[in-house]
GROMACS .gro file of C-alpha atoms in nm:
model
  395
    1MET     CA    1  -0.138  -2.352  -0.534
    2THR     CA    2  -0.338  -2.402  -0.843
    3HIS     CA    3  -0.151  -2.324  -1.164
    4PRO     CA    4  -0.290  -1.999  -1.318
    5ALA     CA    5  -0.358  -2.175  -1.649
    6THR     CA    6  -0.590  -2.426  -1.494
    7ARG     CA    7  -0.751  -2.214  -1.246
    8THR     CA    8  -1.123  -2.128  -1.285
    9ALA     CA    9  -1.270  -1.805  -1.168
   10SER     CA   10  -1.493  -1.822  -0.869
   11PRO     CA   11  -1.827  -1.644  -0.868
   12PRO     CA   12  -1.797  -1.312  -0.682
   13ALA     CA   13  -2.062  -1.428  -0.415
   14ALA     CA   14  -1.862  -1.744  -0.344
   15ALA     CA   15  -1.542  -1.549  -0.316
   16LEU     CA   16  -1.708  -1.294  -0.075
   17ARG     CA   17  -1.845  -1.583   0.142
   18ARG     CA   18  -1.494  -1.726   0.168
   19ALA     CA   19  -1.353  -1.388   0.258
   20ALA     CA   20  -1.640  -1.292   0.506
   21PRO     CA   21  -1.465  -1.396   0.822
   22ALA     CA   22  -1.162  -1.192   0.720
   23LEU     CA   23  -1.361  -0.898   0.632
   24LEU     CA   24  -1.582  -0.908   0.936
   25GLY     CA   25  -1.278  -0.934   1.166
   26TYR     CA   26  -1.112  -0.654   0.984
   27ALA     CA   27  -1.419  -0.434   1.015
   28ALA     CA   28  -1.432  -0.514   1.391
   29VAL     CA   29  -1.061  -0.412   1.450
   30ARG     CA   30  -1.108  -0.084   1.255
   31ALA     CA   31  -1.436  -0.008   1.441
   32LEU     CA   32  -1.249  -0.053   1.767
   33GLY     CA   33  -0.968   0.180   1.647
   34LEU     CA   34  -1.214   0.444   1.545
   35LEU     CA   35  -1.419   0.415   1.865
   36THR     CA   36  -1.105   0.447   2.069
   37LEU     CA   37  -0.995   0.752   1.863
   38ALA     CA   38  -1.330   0.921   1.911
   39LEU     CA   39  -1.326   0.872   2.296
   40PHE     CA   40  -0.956   0.979   2.321
   41ALA     CA   41  -1.016   1.287   2.107
   42GLN     CA   42  -1.328   1.385   2.286
   43ALA     CA   43  -1.141   1.362   2.618
   44ARG     CA   44  -0.892   1.610   2.475
   45GLY     CA   45  -1.142   1.834   2.321
   46LYS     CA   46  -1.061   1.740   1.966
   47SER     CA   47  -1.264   1.613   1.675
   48ALA     CA   48  -1.191   1.268   1.552
   49TYR     CA   49  -1.335   1.351   1.211
   50THR     CA   50  -1.085   1.646   1.184
   51LEU     CA   51  -0.801   1.421   1.278
   52LEU     CA   52  -0.901   1.174   1.010
   53THR     CA   53  -0.971   1.413   0.738
   54GLY     CA   54  -0.826   1.758   0.809
   55ARG     CA   55  -0.449   1.735   0.882
   56TRP     CA   56  -0.133   1.665   0.685
   57ASP     CA   57  -0.162   1.488   0.354
   58SER     CA   58  -0.548   1.481   0.382
   59LEU     CA   59  -0.556   1.856   0.330
   60TRP     CA   60  -0.337   1.845   0.029
   61TYR     CA   61  -0.551   1.577  -0.140
   62THR     CA   62  -0.867   1.760  -0.060
   63ARG     CA   63  -0.723   2.087  -0.196
   64VAL     CA   64  -0.645   1.906  -0.527
   65ALA     CA   65  -0.994   1.756  -0.544
   66GLU     CA   66  -1.152   2.097  -0.488
   67LEU     CA   67  -0.921   2.338  -0.677
   68GLY     CA   68  -0.702   2.126  -0.897
   69TYR     CA   69  -0.319   2.139  -0.928
   70GLY     CA   70  -0.096   2.445  -0.909
   71TYR     CA   71  -0.115   2.523  -0.537
   72GLU     CA   72   0.215   2.556  -0.354
   73VAL     CA   73   0.358   2.688  -0.036
   74ARG     CA   74   0.697   2.868  -0.009
   75LEU     CA   75   0.861   2.813   0.322
   76PRO     CA   76   1.084   3.067   0.496
   77ASN     CA   77   1.391   2.849   0.423
   78GLY     CA   78   1.328   2.858   0.048
   79ASP     CA   79   1.170   2.513   0.009
   80VAL     CA   80   0.864   2.494  -0.221
   81HIS     CA   81   0.589   2.256  -0.123
   82SER     CA   82   0.387   2.186  -0.435
   83ASN     CA   83   0.057   1.976  -0.456
   84LEU     CA   84   0.202   1.826  -0.776
   85ALA     CA   85   0.374   1.581  -0.545
   86PHE     CA   86   0.044   1.412  -0.476
   87PHE     CA   87  -0.077   1.173  -0.739
   88PRO     CA   88  -0.423   1.215  -0.872
   89LEU     CA   89  -0.639   0.909  -0.834
   90LEU     CA   90  -0.750   0.967  -0.474
   91PRO     CA   91  -0.841   1.342  -0.544
   92TRP     CA   92  -1.032   1.222  -0.863
   93LEU     CA   93  -1.235   0.993  -0.664
   94GLU     CA   94  -1.299   1.257  -0.400
   95ARG     CA   95  -1.424   1.488  -0.657
   96LEU     CA   96  -1.649   1.233  -0.822
   97LEU     CA   97  -1.807   1.122  -0.488
   98HIS     CA   98  -1.858   1.482  -0.391
   99ALA     CA   99  -2.039   1.547  -0.713
  100VAL     CA  100  -2.277   1.261  -0.680
  101THR     CA  101  -2.344   1.272  -0.301
  102PRO     CA  102  -2.403   1.545  -0.041
  103LEU     CA  103  -2.055   1.466   0.107
  104SER     CA  104  -1.797   1.741   0.131
  105TYR     CA  105  -1.452   1.689  -0.034
  106ALA     CA  106  -1.302   1.585   0.295
  107GLY     CA  107  -1.591   1.351   0.369
  108ALA     CA  108  -1.572   1.196   0.035
  109GLY     CA  109  -1.203   1.120   0.088
  110LEU     CA  110  -1.280   0.951   0.419
  111ALA     CA  111  -1.550   0.748   0.245
  112VAL     CA  112  -1.309   0.650  -0.036
  113SER     CA  113  -1.051   0.535   0.215
  114LEU     CA  114  -1.288   0.338   0.431
  115LEU     CA  115  -1.432   0.149   0.131
  116ALA     CA  116  -1.080   0.115  -0.015
  117SER     CA  117  -0.959  -0.036   0.323
  118LEU     CA  118  -1.222  -0.308   0.284
  119ALA     CA  119  -1.117  -0.369  -0.064
  120ALA     CA  120  -0.759  -0.392   0.047
  121ALA     CA  121  -0.848  -0.635   0.320
  122TRP     CA  122  -1.021  -0.854   0.068
  123GLY     CA  123  -0.727  -0.831  -0.177
  124ILE     CA  124  -0.487  -0.929   0.101
  125PHE     CA  125  -0.708  -1.223   0.197
  126ALA     CA  126  -0.719  -1.325  -0.178
  127VAL     CA  127  -0.354  -1.327  -0.220
  128ALA     CA  128  -0.277  -1.508   0.110
  129GLU     CA  129  -0.548  -1.762   0.052
  130GLU     CA  130  -0.405  -1.828  -0.301
  131VAL     CA  131  -0.056  -1.884  -0.165
  132TYR     CA  132  -0.112  -2.039   0.180
  133GLY     CA  133  -0.479  -2.121   0.224
  134ARG     CA  134  -0.791  -1.976   0.377
  135ARG     CA  135  -0.690  -1.976   0.746
  136ALA     CA  136  -0.364  -1.797   0.667
  137GLY     CA  137  -0.564  -1.540   0.457
  138VAL     CA  138  -0.787  -1.450   0.750
  139CYS     CA  139  -0.477  -1.419   0.971
  140ALA     CA  140  -0.299  -1.210   0.724
  141VAL     CA  141  -0.591  -0.959   0.708
  142LEU     CA  142  -0.611  -0.945   1.089
  143LEU     CA  143  -0.242  -0.872   1.121
  144TRP     CA  144  -0.265  -0.599   0.877
  145ALA     CA  145  -0.550  -0.446   1.063
  146VAL     CA  146  -0.376  -0.451   1.398
  147LEU     CA  147  -0.054  -0.295   1.282
  148PRO     CA  148   0.035  -0.001   1.523
  149VAL     CA  149  -0.020   0.260   1.255
  150GLY     CA  150  -0.335   0.082   1.119
  151ILE     CA  151  -0.543   0.384   1.206
  152VAL     CA  152  -0.398   0.537   0.875
  153GLN     CA  153  -0.617   0.277   0.681
  154SER     CA  154  -0.920   0.471   0.814
  155MET     CA  155  -0.783   0.819   0.722
  156ALA     CA  156  -0.840   1.033   0.406
  157TYR     CA  157  -0.493   0.910   0.294
  158SER     CA  158  -0.401   0.715  -0.021
  159GLU     CA  159  -0.249   0.404   0.160
  160SER     CA  160  -0.573   0.200   0.162
  161LEU     CA  161  -0.648   0.282  -0.199
  162PHE     CA  162  -0.305   0.194  -0.310
  163THR     CA  163  -0.287  -0.119  -0.109
  164ALA     CA  164  -0.636  -0.235  -0.257
  165LEU     CA  165  -0.513  -0.177  -0.614
  166ALA     CA  166  -0.174  -0.347  -0.545
  167ALA     CA  167  -0.320  -0.648  -0.372
  168TRP     CA  168  -0.569  -0.733  -0.650
  169SER     CA  169  -0.310  -0.664  -0.916
  170LEU     CA  170  -0.085  -0.918  -0.742
  171TYR     CA  171  -0.376  -1.155  -0.713
  172ALA     CA  172  -0.454  -1.117  -1.080
  173VAL     CA  173  -0.090  -1.202  -1.158
  174LEU     CA  174  -0.101  -1.506  -0.946
  175THR     CA  175  -0.416  -1.637  -1.112
  176GLY     CA  176  -0.300  -1.551  -1.466
  177ARG     CA  177  -0.541  -1.263  -1.512
  178TRP     CA  178  -0.298  -1.064  -1.700
  179LEU     CA  179  -0.489  -0.776  -1.847
  180THR     CA  180  -0.666  -0.719  -1.510
  181ALA     CA  181  -0.313  -0.714  -1.353
  182GLY     CA  182  -0.189  -0.458  -1.595
  183LEU     CA  183  -0.494  -0.229  -1.553
  184LEU     CA  184  -0.476  -0.235  -1.177
  185ALA     CA  185  -0.098  -0.159  -1.184
  186ALA     CA  186  -0.163   0.133  -1.405
  187LEU     CA  187  -0.430   0.259  -1.153
  188ALA     CA  188  -0.177   0.203  -0.863
  189GLY     CA  189   0.072   0.412  -1.056
  190LEU     CA  190  -0.187   0.692  -1.058
  191THR     CA  191  -0.214   0.660  -0.672
  192ARG     CA  192   0.130   0.684  -0.526
  193PRO     CA  193   0.477   0.698  -0.658
  194VAL     CA  194   0.548   0.352  -0.519
  195GLY     CA  195   0.310   0.219  -0.771
  196LEU     CA  196   0.626   0.145  -0.966
  197ALA     CA  197   0.665  -0.163  -0.726
  198VAL     CA  198   0.340  -0.304  -0.872
  199VAL     CA  199   0.471  -0.251  -1.221
  200ALA     CA  200   0.795  -0.426  -1.141
  201ALA     CA  201   0.601  -0.719  -1.001
  202VAL     CA  202   0.385  -0.747  -1.316
  203TRP     CA  203   0.682  -0.712  -1.547
  204THR     CA  204   0.890  -0.961  -1.350
  205ALA     CA  205   0.607  -1.219  -1.336
  206ALA     CA  206   0.534  -1.176  -1.720
  207ILE     CA  207   0.896  -1.213  -1.817
  208ALA     CA  208   0.936  -1.532  -1.599
  209SER     CA  209   0.619  -1.677  -1.754
  210PHE     CA  210   0.745  -1.607  -2.091
  211GLY     CA  211   1.045  -1.844  -2.003
  212ARG     CA  212   0.811  -2.104  -1.866
  213THR     CA  213   0.587  -2.083  -2.177
  214ARG     CA  214   0.887  -2.161  -2.406
  215SER     CA  215   0.979  -2.461  -2.185
  216GLU     CA  216   0.637  -2.611  -2.168
  217THR     CA  217   0.553  -2.914  -2.384
  218LEU     CA  218   0.231  -2.872  -2.586
  219PRO     CA  219  -0.032  -3.144  -2.580
  220GLN     CA  220  -0.036  -3.385  -2.863
  221GLY     CA  221  -0.194  -3.231  -3.174
  222ALA     CA  222  -0.187  -2.873  -3.033
  223HIS     CA  223  -0.018  -2.593  -3.231
  224THR     CA  224   0.233  -2.329  -3.114
  225GLU     CA  225  -0.027  -2.065  -3.203
  226GLU     CA  226  -0.234  -2.176  -2.923
  227ARG     CA  227   0.003  -1.991  -2.699
  228ALA     CA  228  -0.040  -1.665  -2.882
  229PRO     CA  229  -0.345  -1.524  -2.692
  230SER     CA  230  -0.182  -1.587  -2.354
  231LEU     CA  231   0.150  -1.443  -2.472
  232THR     CA  232  -0.038  -1.141  -2.611
  233ARG     CA  233  -0.226  -1.079  -2.293
  234ARG     CA  234   0.109  -1.090  -2.092
  235ALA     CA  235   0.272  -0.842  -2.331
  236LEU     CA  236  -0.029  -0.607  -2.314
  237ALA     CA  237  -0.020  -0.619  -1.941
  238MET     CA  238   0.338  -0.520  -1.946
  239LEU     CA  239   0.253  -0.223  -2.181
  240ILE     CA  240  -0.049  -0.108  -1.979
  241ALA     CA  241   0.111  -0.148  -1.631
  242PRO     CA  242   0.338   0.164  -1.633
  243LEU     CA  243   0.100   0.393  -1.810
  244GLY     CA  244  -0.054   0.541  -1.493
  245ALA     CA  245   0.277   0.644  -1.322
  246ALA     CA  246   0.449   0.740  -1.644
  247GLY     CA  247   0.154   0.943  -1.768
  248TYR     CA  248   0.142   1.148  -1.452
  249VAL     CA  249   0.506   1.208  -1.424
  250LEU     CA  250   0.530   1.315  -1.788
  251TRP     CA  251   0.229   1.551  -1.730
  252VAL     CA  252   0.400   1.704  -1.426
  253GLY     CA  253   0.715   1.758  -1.644
  254ARG     CA  254   0.510   1.933  -1.910
  255HIS     CA  255   0.313   2.132  -1.662
  256THR     CA  256   0.615   2.260  -1.489
  257GLY     CA  257   0.820   2.304  -1.807
  258ARG     CA  258   1.104   2.106  -1.663
  259GLY     CA  259   1.078   1.793  -1.884
  260PRO     CA  260   1.075   1.426  -1.781
  261LEU     CA  261   1.258   1.506  -1.454
  262GLY     CA  262   1.005   1.773  -1.342
  263TYR     CA  263   0.848   1.535  -1.082
  264LEU     CA  264   1.188   1.479  -0.921
  265ASP     CA  265   1.223   1.859  -0.891
  266VAL     CA  266   0.881   1.881  -0.719
  267GLN     CA  267   0.987   1.612  -0.467
  268ALA     CA  268   1.310   1.803  -0.417
  269GLY     CA  269   1.111   2.088  -0.305
  270TRP     CA  270   0.965   1.874  -0.021
  271ARG     CA  271   1.332   1.761   0.052
  272ASN     CA  272   1.231   1.411  -0.051
  273GLY     CA  273   1.446   1.182  -0.254
  274PHE     CA  274   1.620   0.851  -0.264
  275ASP     CA  275   1.962   0.814  -0.122
  276GLY     CA  276   1.998   0.449  -0.051
  277GLY     CA  277   1.906   0.492   0.321
  278TYR     CA  278   2.210   0.714   0.409
  279ALA     CA  279   1.998   0.999   0.561
  280PHE     CA  280   1.781   0.755   0.752
  281ALA     CA  281   2.089   0.575   0.882
  282ARG     CA  282   2.225   0.914   1.007
  283PHE     CA  283   1.888   0.985   1.163
  284VAL     CA  284   1.905   0.656   1.362
  285ALA     CA  285   2.260   0.703   1.448
  286ASP     CA  286   2.193   1.053   1.593
  287LYS     CA  287   1.937   0.896   1.831
  288PHE     CA  288   2.240   0.731   2.020
  289THR     CA  289   2.388   1.072   2.122
  290SER     CA  290   2.181   1.083   2.446
  291PHE     CA  291   2.021   0.835   2.662
  292PRO     CA  292   1.662   0.908   2.637
  293SER     CA  293   1.669   0.925   2.263
  294ALA     CA  294   1.890   0.613   2.266
  295LEU     CA  295   1.584   0.410   2.349
  296ALA     CA  296   1.408   0.530   2.039
  297GLY     CA  297   1.723   0.437   1.833
  298VAL     CA  298   1.710   0.089   1.969
  299GLY     CA  299   1.352   0.069   1.868
  300LEU     CA  300   1.423   0.189   1.514
  301VAL     CA  301   1.703  -0.057   1.478
  302VAL     CA  302   1.484  -0.349   1.607
  303GLY     CA  303   1.198  -0.238   1.383
  304VAL     CA  304   1.424  -0.228   1.058
  305GLY     CA  305   1.566  -0.561   1.163
  306LEU     CA  306   1.231  -0.709   1.189
  307VAL     CA  307   1.121  -0.584   0.839
  308ILE     CA  308   1.436  -0.728   0.693
  309TRP     CA  309   1.402  -1.059   0.881
  310LEU     CA  310   1.041  -1.098   0.763
  311TYR     CA  311   1.141  -1.054   0.405
  312VAL     CA  312   1.426  -1.307   0.426
  313VAL     CA  313   1.178  -1.548   0.587
  314GLY     CA  314   0.945  -1.482   0.302
  315VAL     CA  315   1.219  -1.561   0.051
  316ARG     CA  316   1.307  -1.891   0.248
  317GLN     CA  317   0.936  -1.985   0.239
  318ARG     CA  318   0.953  -1.949  -0.144
  319GLN     CA  319   0.684  -1.679  -0.166
  320PRO     CA  320   0.589  -1.634  -0.529
  321LEU     CA  321   0.825  -1.407  -0.726
  322PRO     CA  322   0.588  -1.120  -0.781
  323LEU     CA  323   0.520  -1.082  -0.411
  324LEU     CA  324   0.892  -1.083  -0.339
  325VAL     CA  325   0.956  -0.820  -0.611
  326TYR     CA  326   0.666  -0.603  -0.490
  327THR     CA  327   0.757  -0.627  -0.118
  328GLY     CA  328   1.131  -0.571  -0.189
  329ALA     CA  329   1.060  -0.256  -0.394
  330VAL     CA  330   0.807  -0.103  -0.149
  331THR     CA  331   1.037  -0.177   0.147
  332ALA     CA  332   1.344  -0.031  -0.029
  333LEU     CA  333   1.163   0.282  -0.139
  334ALA     CA  334   1.026   0.336   0.219
  335LEU     CA  335   1.344   0.271   0.409
  336CYS     CA  336   1.569   0.447   0.158
  337ALA     CA  337   1.386   0.770   0.121
  338SER     CA  338   1.588   1.074   0.233
  339SER     CA  339   1.340   1.247   0.453
  340TYR     CA  340   1.004   1.208   0.656
  341PHE     CA  341   1.157   0.958   0.877
  342GLY     CA  342   0.851   0.949   1.098
  343SER     CA  343   0.639   0.851   0.793
  344LYS     CA  344   0.831   0.516   0.729
  345PRO     CA  345   0.589   0.292   0.934
  346ARG     CA  346   0.304   0.447   0.726
  347LEU     CA  347   0.493   0.394   0.401
  348LEU     CA  348   0.544   0.037   0.488
  349LEU     CA  349   0.171  -0.033   0.521
  350PRO     CA  350   0.132  -0.148   0.165
  351ALA     CA  351   0.403  -0.404   0.202
  352PHE     CA  352   0.151  -0.659   0.335
  353PRO     CA  353   0.339  -0.982   0.212
  354LEU     CA  354   0.583  -0.907   0.493
  355LEU     CA  355   0.307  -1.019   0.723
  356LEU     CA  356   0.257  -1.370   0.550
  357PRO     CA  357   0.517  -1.549   0.763
  358LEU     CA  358   0.352  -1.423   1.080
  359ALA     CA  359   0.011  -1.510   0.937
  360LEU     CA  360   0.137  -1.871   0.878
  361ALA     CA  361   0.256  -1.907   1.233
  362LEU     CA  362  -0.078  -1.758   1.374
  363ALA     CA  363  -0.266  -1.989   1.146
  364ARG     CA  364  -0.100  -2.293   1.309
  365LEU     CA  365  -0.235  -2.200   1.649
  366ARG     CA  366  -0.564  -2.318   1.793
  367THR     CA  367  -0.847  -2.077   1.709
  368SER     CA  368  -0.901  -1.965   2.060
  369ARG     CA  369  -0.535  -1.887   2.105
  370SER     CA  370  -0.509  -1.698   1.779
  371ALA     CA  371  -0.817  -1.500   1.866
  372LEU     CA  372  -0.676  -1.413   2.203
  373VAL     CA  373  -0.348  -1.296   2.048
  374THR     CA  374  -0.509  -1.082   1.764
  375GLY     CA  375  -0.760  -0.944   2.011
  376GLY     CA  376  -0.498  -0.832   2.252
  377VAL     CA  377  -0.289  -0.670   1.987
  378ALA     CA  378  -0.596  -0.505   1.837
  379VAL     CA  379  -0.660  -0.333   2.176
  380LEU     CA  380  -0.302  -0.213   2.205
  381SER     CA  381  -0.305  -0.085   1.839
  382ALA     CA  382  -0.631   0.103   1.893
  383VAL     CA  383  -0.491   0.274   2.207
  384TYR     CA  384  -0.161   0.354   2.030
  385GLY     CA  385  -0.345   0.476   1.712
  386ALA     CA  386  -0.555   0.714   1.909
  387PHE     CA  387  -0.262   0.851   2.109
  388TRP     CA  388  -0.040   0.877   1.802
  389LEU     CA  389  -0.310   1.067   1.594
  390ASN     CA  390  -0.382   1.303   1.878
  391GLY     CA  391  -0.011   1.377   1.898
  392SER     CA  392   0.252   1.390   1.620
  393GLY     CA  393   0.058   1.163   1.385
  394PRO     CA  394   0.167   1.069   1.031
  395PRO     CA  395   0.346   1.359   0.861
   0.00000   0.00000   0.00000
């Protein structure tokens, strides 16, 4: 991998040409998923558009875009579901696109997500290519596209937007573009609470680079002051990165009158918090109390084990530190949340570096064999996504 200090920026057109196979493959997989969803929904008398834009979190984001914050639902058990739990960048973009196009708020949300998913695919390619080469980059994008819950990438949800911002922020870190990394991390922090994982990656990489800078030997005749611009950019990146998440959390605290912990109170109203995985472990254990549900319990254990195994493999393959920090934080926040257990596969979508070991393995196969593997999995993913979204879907 080229050292960030010596890397030269590629023209956007050249970068797009390199990424074209990955983006075309990604678009084909998502088109297959959407076509399968449309056919399945039509057979069941449902609207694919409504499934993509008018259920679950999509409704909450659309309501924020249209009416702003302040809406809440009081449940019979006393819980309060407030739309303050949803970070503002996606609704802001929905409102902007609605204002400049004929699209409805829901249609604008779908358009933002579709465009963001392509940006995310390109960002994943850029990161994987930087670390392991172009072929692995293409494979990483295709693997992200064919994930069983990949249909969420095409919904009016915030996962695609967040993954795009996170991937490009990580790429900026890997290539030494510190101010860009900090700005994108701040935007990621305005998109989802897990934006803190991007902030952690930027901070860790910057702190590690400070240590490397001190140990580097300057060329003959150079002055220590020549390091100052780079050091300043890294320090500014560290300052900028948390502004998005911190700004919104502090605003919620002021808006609710509950101070800096106001956002935690809002999440508590949704019965959502961080308990180190205790509630999820109990949820999995309860599956083994009867035979039919025990099969689901086995599947959950295997799934969690696979996630942990992929992370360990990434460590052994010496993935760059910012990727490991980011992936570890996203995975921990997803698996250790205290509720919405059915959402965990969706919450893991942004943890795309987990796919890099599989991408490397796929890249070593002959092109015909890797195409056969990804094509077969794409069909299964499309069928599962259509069935899932027509059923329980992503809460």
